[in-house]
Short mmCIF file of C-alpha atoms in Angstrom, two decimals:
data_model
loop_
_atom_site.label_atom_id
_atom_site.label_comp_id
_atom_site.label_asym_id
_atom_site.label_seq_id
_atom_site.Cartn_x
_atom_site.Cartn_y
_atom_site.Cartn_z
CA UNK A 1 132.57 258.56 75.06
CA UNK A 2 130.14 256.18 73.72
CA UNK A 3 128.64 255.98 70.34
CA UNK A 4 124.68 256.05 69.56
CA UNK A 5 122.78 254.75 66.11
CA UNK A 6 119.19 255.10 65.88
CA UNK A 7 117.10 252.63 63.74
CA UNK A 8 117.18 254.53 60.46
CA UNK A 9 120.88 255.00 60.85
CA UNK A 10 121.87 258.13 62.12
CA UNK A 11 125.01 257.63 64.38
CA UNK A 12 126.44 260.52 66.72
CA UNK A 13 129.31 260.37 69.86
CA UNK A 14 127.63 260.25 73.04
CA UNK A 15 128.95 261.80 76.08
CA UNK A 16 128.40 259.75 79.35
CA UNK A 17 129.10 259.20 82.59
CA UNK A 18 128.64 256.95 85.33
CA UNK A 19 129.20 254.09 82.16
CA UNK A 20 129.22 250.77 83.72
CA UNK A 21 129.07 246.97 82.17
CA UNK A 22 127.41 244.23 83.90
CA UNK A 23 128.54 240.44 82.28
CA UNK A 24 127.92 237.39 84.23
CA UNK A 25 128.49 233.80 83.32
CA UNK A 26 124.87 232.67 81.76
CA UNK A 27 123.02 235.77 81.21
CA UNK A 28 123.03 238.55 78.69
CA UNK A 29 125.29 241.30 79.64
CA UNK A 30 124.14 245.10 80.63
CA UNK A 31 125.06 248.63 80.01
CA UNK A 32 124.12 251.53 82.70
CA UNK A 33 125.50 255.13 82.30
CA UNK A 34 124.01 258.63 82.48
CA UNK A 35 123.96 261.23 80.14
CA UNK A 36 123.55 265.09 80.84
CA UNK A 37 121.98 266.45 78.03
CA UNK A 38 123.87 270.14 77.77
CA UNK A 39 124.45 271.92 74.45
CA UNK A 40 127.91 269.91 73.77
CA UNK A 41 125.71 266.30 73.52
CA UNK A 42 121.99 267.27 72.84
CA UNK A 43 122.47 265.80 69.24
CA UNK A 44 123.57 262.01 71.15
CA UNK A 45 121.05 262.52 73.49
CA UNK A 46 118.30 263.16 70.81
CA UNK A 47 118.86 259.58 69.47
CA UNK A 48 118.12 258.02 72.57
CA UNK A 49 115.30 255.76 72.18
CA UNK A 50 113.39 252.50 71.10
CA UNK A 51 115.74 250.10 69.32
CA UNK A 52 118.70 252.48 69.35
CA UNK A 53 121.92 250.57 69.31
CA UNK A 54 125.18 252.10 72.03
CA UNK A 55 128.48 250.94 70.88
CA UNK A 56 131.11 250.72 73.52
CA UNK A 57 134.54 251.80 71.92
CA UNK A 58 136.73 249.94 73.88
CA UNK A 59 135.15 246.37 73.30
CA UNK A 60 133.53 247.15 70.38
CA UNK A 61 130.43 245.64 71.95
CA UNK A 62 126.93 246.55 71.22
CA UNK A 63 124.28 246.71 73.68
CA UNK A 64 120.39 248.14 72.92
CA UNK A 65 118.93 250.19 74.66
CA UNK A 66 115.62 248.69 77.10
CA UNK A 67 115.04 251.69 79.40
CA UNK A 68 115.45 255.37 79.62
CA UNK A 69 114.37 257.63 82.84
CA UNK A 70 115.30 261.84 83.09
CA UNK A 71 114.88 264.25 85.45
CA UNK A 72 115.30 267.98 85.36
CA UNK A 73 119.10 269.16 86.77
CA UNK A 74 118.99 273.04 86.71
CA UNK A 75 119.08 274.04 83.18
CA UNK A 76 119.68 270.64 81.39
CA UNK A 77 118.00 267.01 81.76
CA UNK A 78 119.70 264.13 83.75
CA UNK A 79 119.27 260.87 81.54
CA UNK A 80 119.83 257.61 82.92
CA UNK A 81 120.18 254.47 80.48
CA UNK A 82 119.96 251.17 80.93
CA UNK A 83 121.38 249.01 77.76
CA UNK A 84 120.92 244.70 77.67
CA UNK A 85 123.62 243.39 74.53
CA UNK A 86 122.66 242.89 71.27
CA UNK A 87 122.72 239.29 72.46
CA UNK A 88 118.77 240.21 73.36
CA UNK A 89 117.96 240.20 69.83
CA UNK A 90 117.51 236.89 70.24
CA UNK A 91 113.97 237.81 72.02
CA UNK A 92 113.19 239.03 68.83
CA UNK A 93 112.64 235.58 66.95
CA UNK A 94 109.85 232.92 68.42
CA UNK A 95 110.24 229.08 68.10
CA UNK A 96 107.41 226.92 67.46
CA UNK A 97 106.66 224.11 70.10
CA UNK A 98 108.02 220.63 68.53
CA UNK A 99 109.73 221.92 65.99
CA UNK A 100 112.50 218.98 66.44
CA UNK A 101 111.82 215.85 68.52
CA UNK A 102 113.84 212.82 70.25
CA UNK A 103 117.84 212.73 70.06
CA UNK A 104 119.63 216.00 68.79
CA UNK A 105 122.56 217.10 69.02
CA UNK A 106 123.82 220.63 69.86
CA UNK A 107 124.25 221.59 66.45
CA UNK A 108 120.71 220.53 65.24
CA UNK A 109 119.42 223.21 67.82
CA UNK A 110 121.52 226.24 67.06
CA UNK A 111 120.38 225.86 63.49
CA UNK A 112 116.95 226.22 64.61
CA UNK A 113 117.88 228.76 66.76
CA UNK A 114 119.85 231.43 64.47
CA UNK A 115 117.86 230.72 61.40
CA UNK A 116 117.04 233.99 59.45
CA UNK A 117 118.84 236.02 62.52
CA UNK A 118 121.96 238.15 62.00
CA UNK A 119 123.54 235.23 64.49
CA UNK A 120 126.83 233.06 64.47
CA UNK A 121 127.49 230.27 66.42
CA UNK A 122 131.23 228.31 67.08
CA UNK A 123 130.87 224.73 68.93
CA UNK A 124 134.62 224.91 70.29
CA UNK A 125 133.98 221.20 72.13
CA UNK A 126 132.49 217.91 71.69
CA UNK A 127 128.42 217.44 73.55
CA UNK A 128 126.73 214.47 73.65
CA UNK A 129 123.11 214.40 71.76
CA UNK A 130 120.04 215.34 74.22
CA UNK A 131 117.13 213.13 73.58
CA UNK A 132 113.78 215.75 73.64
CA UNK A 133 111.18 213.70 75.14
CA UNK A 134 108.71 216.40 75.55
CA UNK A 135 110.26 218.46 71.44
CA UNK A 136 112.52 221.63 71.43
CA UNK A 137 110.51 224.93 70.99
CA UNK A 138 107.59 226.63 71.89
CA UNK A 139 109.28 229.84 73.04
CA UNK A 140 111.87 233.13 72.56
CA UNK A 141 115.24 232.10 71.02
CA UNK A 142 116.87 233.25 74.06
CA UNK A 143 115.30 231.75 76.71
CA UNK A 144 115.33 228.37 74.72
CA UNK A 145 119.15 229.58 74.93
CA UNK A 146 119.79 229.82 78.35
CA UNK A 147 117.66 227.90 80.37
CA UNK A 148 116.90 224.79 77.92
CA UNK A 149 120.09 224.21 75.73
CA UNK A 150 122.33 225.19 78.10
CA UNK A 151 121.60 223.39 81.34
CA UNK A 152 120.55 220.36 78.85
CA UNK A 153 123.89 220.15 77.02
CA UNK A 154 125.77 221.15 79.86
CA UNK A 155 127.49 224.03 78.14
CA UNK A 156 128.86 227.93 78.58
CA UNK A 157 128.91 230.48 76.60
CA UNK A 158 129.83 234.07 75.52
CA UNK A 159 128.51 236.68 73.12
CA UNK A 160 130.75 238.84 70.65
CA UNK A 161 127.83 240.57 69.47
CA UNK A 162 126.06 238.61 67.07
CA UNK A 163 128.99 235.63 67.67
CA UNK A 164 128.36 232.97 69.77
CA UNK A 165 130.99 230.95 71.00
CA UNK A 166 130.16 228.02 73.14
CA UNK A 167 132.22 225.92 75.52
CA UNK A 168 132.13 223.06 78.04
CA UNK A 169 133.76 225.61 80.33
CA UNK A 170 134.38 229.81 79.47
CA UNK A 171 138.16 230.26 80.72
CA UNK A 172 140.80 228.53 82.05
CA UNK A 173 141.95 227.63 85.74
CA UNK A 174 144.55 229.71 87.41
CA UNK A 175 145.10 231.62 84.13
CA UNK A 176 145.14 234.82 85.63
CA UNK A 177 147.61 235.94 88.47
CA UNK A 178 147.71 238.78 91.00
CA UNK A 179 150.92 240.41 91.71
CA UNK A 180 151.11 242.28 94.89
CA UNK A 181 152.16 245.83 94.26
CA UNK A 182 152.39 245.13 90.48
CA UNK A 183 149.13 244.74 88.97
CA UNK A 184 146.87 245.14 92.50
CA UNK A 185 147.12 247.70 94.87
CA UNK A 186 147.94 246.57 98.73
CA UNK A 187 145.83 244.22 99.82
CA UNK A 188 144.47 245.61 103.08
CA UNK A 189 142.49 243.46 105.80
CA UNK A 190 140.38 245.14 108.54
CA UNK A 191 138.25 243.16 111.09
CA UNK A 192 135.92 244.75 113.77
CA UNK A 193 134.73 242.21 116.34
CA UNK A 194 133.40 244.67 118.83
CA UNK A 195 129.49 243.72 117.73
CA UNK A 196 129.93 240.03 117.69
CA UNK A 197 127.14 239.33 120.34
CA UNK A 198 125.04 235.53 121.20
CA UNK A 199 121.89 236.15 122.96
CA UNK A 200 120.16 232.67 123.55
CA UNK A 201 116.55 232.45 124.63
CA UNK A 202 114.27 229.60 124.84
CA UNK A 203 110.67 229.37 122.94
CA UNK A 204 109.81 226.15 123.59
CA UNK A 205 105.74 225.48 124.23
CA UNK A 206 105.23 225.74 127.78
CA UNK A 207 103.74 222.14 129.01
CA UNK A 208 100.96 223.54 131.19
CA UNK A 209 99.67 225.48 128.30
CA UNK A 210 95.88 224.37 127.07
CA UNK A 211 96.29 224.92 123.08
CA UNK A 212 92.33 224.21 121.11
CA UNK A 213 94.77 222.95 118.20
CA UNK A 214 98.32 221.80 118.19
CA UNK A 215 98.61 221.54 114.50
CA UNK A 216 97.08 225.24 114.10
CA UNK A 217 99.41 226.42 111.57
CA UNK A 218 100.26 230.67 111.64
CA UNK A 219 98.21 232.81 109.91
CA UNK A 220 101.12 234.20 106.99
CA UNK A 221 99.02 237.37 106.45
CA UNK A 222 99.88 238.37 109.68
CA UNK A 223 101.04 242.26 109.29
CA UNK A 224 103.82 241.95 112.04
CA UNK A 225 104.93 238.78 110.24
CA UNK A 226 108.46 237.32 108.08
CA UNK A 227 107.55 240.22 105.55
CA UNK A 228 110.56 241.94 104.15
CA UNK A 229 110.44 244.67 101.20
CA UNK A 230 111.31 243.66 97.84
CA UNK A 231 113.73 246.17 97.05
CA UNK A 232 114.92 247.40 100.35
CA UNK A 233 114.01 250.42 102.45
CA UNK A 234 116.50 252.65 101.40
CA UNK A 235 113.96 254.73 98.82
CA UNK A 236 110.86 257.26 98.47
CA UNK A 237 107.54 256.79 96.60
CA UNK A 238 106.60 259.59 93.94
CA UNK A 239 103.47 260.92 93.42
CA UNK A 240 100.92 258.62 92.15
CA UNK A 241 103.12 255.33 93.69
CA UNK A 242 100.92 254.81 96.35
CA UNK A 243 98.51 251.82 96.97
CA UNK A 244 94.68 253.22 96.08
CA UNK A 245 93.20 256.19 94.97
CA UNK A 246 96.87 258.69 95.28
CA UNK A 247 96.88 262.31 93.81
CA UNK A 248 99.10 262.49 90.81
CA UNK A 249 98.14 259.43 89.28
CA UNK A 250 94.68 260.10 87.96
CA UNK A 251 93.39 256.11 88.96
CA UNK A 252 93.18 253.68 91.53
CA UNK A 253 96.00 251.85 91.97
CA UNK A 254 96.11 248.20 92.86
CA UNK A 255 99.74 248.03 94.66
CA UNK A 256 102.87 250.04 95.46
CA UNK A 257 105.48 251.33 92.33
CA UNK A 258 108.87 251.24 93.59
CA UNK A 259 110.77 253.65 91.53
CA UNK A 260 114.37 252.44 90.12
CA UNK A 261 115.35 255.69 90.43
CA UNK A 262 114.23 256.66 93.83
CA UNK A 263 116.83 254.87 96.15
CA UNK A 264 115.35 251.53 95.89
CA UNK A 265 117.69 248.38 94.87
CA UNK A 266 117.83 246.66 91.64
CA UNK A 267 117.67 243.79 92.84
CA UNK A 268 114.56 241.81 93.58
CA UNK A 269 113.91 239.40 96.84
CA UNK A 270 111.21 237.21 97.93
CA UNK A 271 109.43 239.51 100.53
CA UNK A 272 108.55 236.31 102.37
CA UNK A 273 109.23 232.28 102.36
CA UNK A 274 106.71 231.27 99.38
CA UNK A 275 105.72 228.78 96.29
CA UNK A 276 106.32 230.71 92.58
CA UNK A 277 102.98 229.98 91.09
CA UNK A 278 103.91 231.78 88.07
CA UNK A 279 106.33 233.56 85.97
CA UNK A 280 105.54 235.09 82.72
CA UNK A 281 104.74 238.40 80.35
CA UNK A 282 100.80 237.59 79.94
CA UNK A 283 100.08 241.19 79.65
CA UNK A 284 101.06 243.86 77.57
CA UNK A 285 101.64 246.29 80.31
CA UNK A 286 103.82 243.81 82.49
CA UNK A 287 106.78 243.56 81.87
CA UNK A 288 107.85 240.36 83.73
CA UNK A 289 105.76 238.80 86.23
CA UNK A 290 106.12 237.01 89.21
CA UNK A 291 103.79 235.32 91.39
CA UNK A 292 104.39 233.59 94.85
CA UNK A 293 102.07 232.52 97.57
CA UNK A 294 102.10 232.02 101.10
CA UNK A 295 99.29 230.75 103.79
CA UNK A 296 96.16 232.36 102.44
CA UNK A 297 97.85 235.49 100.63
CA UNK A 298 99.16 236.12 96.82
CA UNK A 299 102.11 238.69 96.44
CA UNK A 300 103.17 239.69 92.68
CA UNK A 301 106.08 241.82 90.67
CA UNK A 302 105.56 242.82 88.11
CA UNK A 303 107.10 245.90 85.34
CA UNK A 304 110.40 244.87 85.99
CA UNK A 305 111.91 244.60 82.81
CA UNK A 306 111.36 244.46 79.15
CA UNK A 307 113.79 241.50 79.05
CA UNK A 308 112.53 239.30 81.63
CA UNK A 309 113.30 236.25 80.48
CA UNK A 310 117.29 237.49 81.23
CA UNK A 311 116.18 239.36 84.23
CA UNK A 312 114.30 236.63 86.29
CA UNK A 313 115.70 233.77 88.41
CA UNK A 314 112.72 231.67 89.64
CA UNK A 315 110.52 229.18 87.89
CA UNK A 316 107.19 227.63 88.54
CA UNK A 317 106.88 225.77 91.48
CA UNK A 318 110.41 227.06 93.14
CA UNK A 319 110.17 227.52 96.85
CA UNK A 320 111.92 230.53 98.41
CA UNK A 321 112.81 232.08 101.43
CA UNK A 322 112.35 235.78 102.22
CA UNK A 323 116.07 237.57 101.19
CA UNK A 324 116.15 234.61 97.78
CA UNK A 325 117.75 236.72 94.35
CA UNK A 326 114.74 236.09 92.44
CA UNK A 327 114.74 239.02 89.80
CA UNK A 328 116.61 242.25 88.58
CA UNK A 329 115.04 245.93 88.14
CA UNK A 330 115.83 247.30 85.01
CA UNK A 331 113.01 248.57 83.94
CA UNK A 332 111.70 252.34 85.33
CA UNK A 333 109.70 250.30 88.23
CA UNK A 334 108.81 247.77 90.17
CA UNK A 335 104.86 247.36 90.68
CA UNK A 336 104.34 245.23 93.63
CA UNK A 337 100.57 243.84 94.60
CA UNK A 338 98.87 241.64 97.38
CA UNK A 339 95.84 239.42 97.72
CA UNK A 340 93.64 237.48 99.38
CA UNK A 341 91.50 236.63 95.95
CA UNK A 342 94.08 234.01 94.62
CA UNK A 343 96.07 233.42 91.25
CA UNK A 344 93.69 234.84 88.34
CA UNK A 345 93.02 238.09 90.37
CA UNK A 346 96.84 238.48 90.97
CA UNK A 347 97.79 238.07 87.57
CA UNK A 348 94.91 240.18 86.19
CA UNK A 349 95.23 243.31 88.17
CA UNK A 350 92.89 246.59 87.06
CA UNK A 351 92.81 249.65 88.20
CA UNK A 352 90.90 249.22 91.20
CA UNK A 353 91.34 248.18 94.52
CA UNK A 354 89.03 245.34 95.17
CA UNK A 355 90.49 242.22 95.87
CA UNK A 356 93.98 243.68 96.22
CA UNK A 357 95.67 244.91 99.95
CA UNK A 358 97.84 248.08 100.80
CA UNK A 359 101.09 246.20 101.13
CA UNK A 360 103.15 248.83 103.34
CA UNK A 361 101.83 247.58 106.43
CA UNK A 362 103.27 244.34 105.48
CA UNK A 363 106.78 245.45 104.62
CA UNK A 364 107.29 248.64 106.20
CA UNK A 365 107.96 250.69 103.69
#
């Protein structure tokens, strides 16, 4: 049983299943779980919704809710939540570029950071100043957070809701022990080397062979290329998902919407060895946005998550391989696009197809 508030206060139990929490070391955590709105929990369900707050009893911890998605079940509605901690409220407050300049120290920032929030902060060790060539600011408190204080000071962290505790290192060595029998179940071992095949075959360039260019490099746009789906294979497009002008939609569409819901994985990979050209939330519609190019062709995702400064794992100028982690779905979709028109078509997008290429021949979805 979870617990629900809505934004003007009203609290009610809320009766889930499927209830899930996602923490890693130096990101925000996550709360999943699904809901079946019957009789017993339509008053829960009915706060579901922007800026609601779910209270897990057990840790006390608070997570807000970023994403909601139902579908009909016989006679009652199938809700599936997805929850980021309160830690996110951090999104909520923008710093000014410059705000402090040359050699801080750790303190100095978090007061810039947490000013006028509900937030706490505990230094538990001892951090050398950072000296801020370039100024501390110009963006979200949380992604300041993360990926500038953090990797600058060298530091870890956790969140207590709106406590922040920060360490040189979360934990302690060998502080935890497993007991066979006592508190682990038999540790069981199975290995199957009945597929373990080598198959060696030489592609060397034949020495007879006449080439015009021997620095001709290969065309990347190449259908029967390295292209490998985003999220997987594993799903089915909806009505209206389809690249162009698809009944059920009521517009062109510029790309392919993988549904979260529809047996696709939540997590995001480079469909191909590429350059990040950007990463951002330049439109209102976006969600998250990443761009990556290879040989003469632009690939974007895009409507990933509300929170994708927590959500995405590439930067400007990163190169990847096809398979890299580079972002998480938490959002209802992922909108994936491809182009031959360059950057500022990519990252504009309308709802046409010009400029823009069907991208299931390239990934065989």
């Amino acid at each position: 049983m979870l617990l629900i508030r809505d934004p003007v206060g009203n609290e009610a139990p809320l009766r889930a299943t499927q209830v899930a929490v996602t923490d890693n070391l130096g990101e925000i955590g996550q709360l999943s779980f699904v809901v079946n709105a019957t009789d017993i929990s339509t008053y829960g369900a009915g706060l579901l919704g922007p800026r609601a707050v779910v209270t897990v009893p057990e840790t006390k911890q608070m997570y807000r809710l970023s994403n909601i998605s139902s579908v009909s079940v016989g006679n009652f509605n199938q809700i599936t939540v997805t929850a980021t901690h309160i830690a996110s409220d951090l999104h909520d407050k923008f710093i000014d570029e410059n705000v402090a300049k040359g050699s801080k120290s750790l303190d100095d920032c978090m007061k810039i950071l947490v000013a006028g929030t509900k937030f706490k902060y505990t230094i538990h060790d001892k951090f050398s100043n950072f000296e801020f060539t370039d100024g501390f600011g110009g963006g979200y408190a949380d992604d300041l957070f993360i990926n500038t204080l953090a990797p600058d000071f060298g530091f870890e962290f956790s969140f207590n809701n709106y406590q922040i505790d920060i360490y040189k290192t979360v934990g302690k060595s060998n502080a935890f022990v497993f007991v066979d029998g006592l508190n682990i179940s038999k540790i069981n071992k199975t290995e199957d080397y009945t597929n373990i095949q080598t198959y060696i075959k030489g592609t060397g360039k034949d020495p007879n062979e006449d080439t015009e260019d021997d620095n001709n490099e290969s065309d990347d746009t190449d259908p029967n290329g390295k292209w490998i789906s985003p999220v997987g294979t594993g799903g089915h497009f909806m009505a209206g998902q389809l690249f162009g002008d698809t009944a059920g939609r009521g517009n062109v569409h510029d790309g392919l919407d993988f549904g979260s819901l529809m047996g696709w994985s939540h997590k995001i990979v480079a469909p191909h060895d590429s350059k990040i050209v950007y990463v951002g939330y330049d439109q209102p519609w976006a969600h998250g946005m990443i761009v990556g190019v290879t040989g003469n062709l632009w690939w974007l995702c895009q409507e990933y998550s509300n929170v994708w400064t927590a959500d995405t794992f590439v930067k400007v100028g990163q190169i990847v391989k096809a398979g890299d982690h580079i972002a998480n779905m938490t959002n209802n979709h992922l909108h994936f696009g491809m182009t031959k028109q360059g950057l500022a078509t990519a990252i504009a997008g309308s709802n046409t197809t010009v400029g823009f290429i069907d991208p299931r021949p390239y990934l065989g979805v």
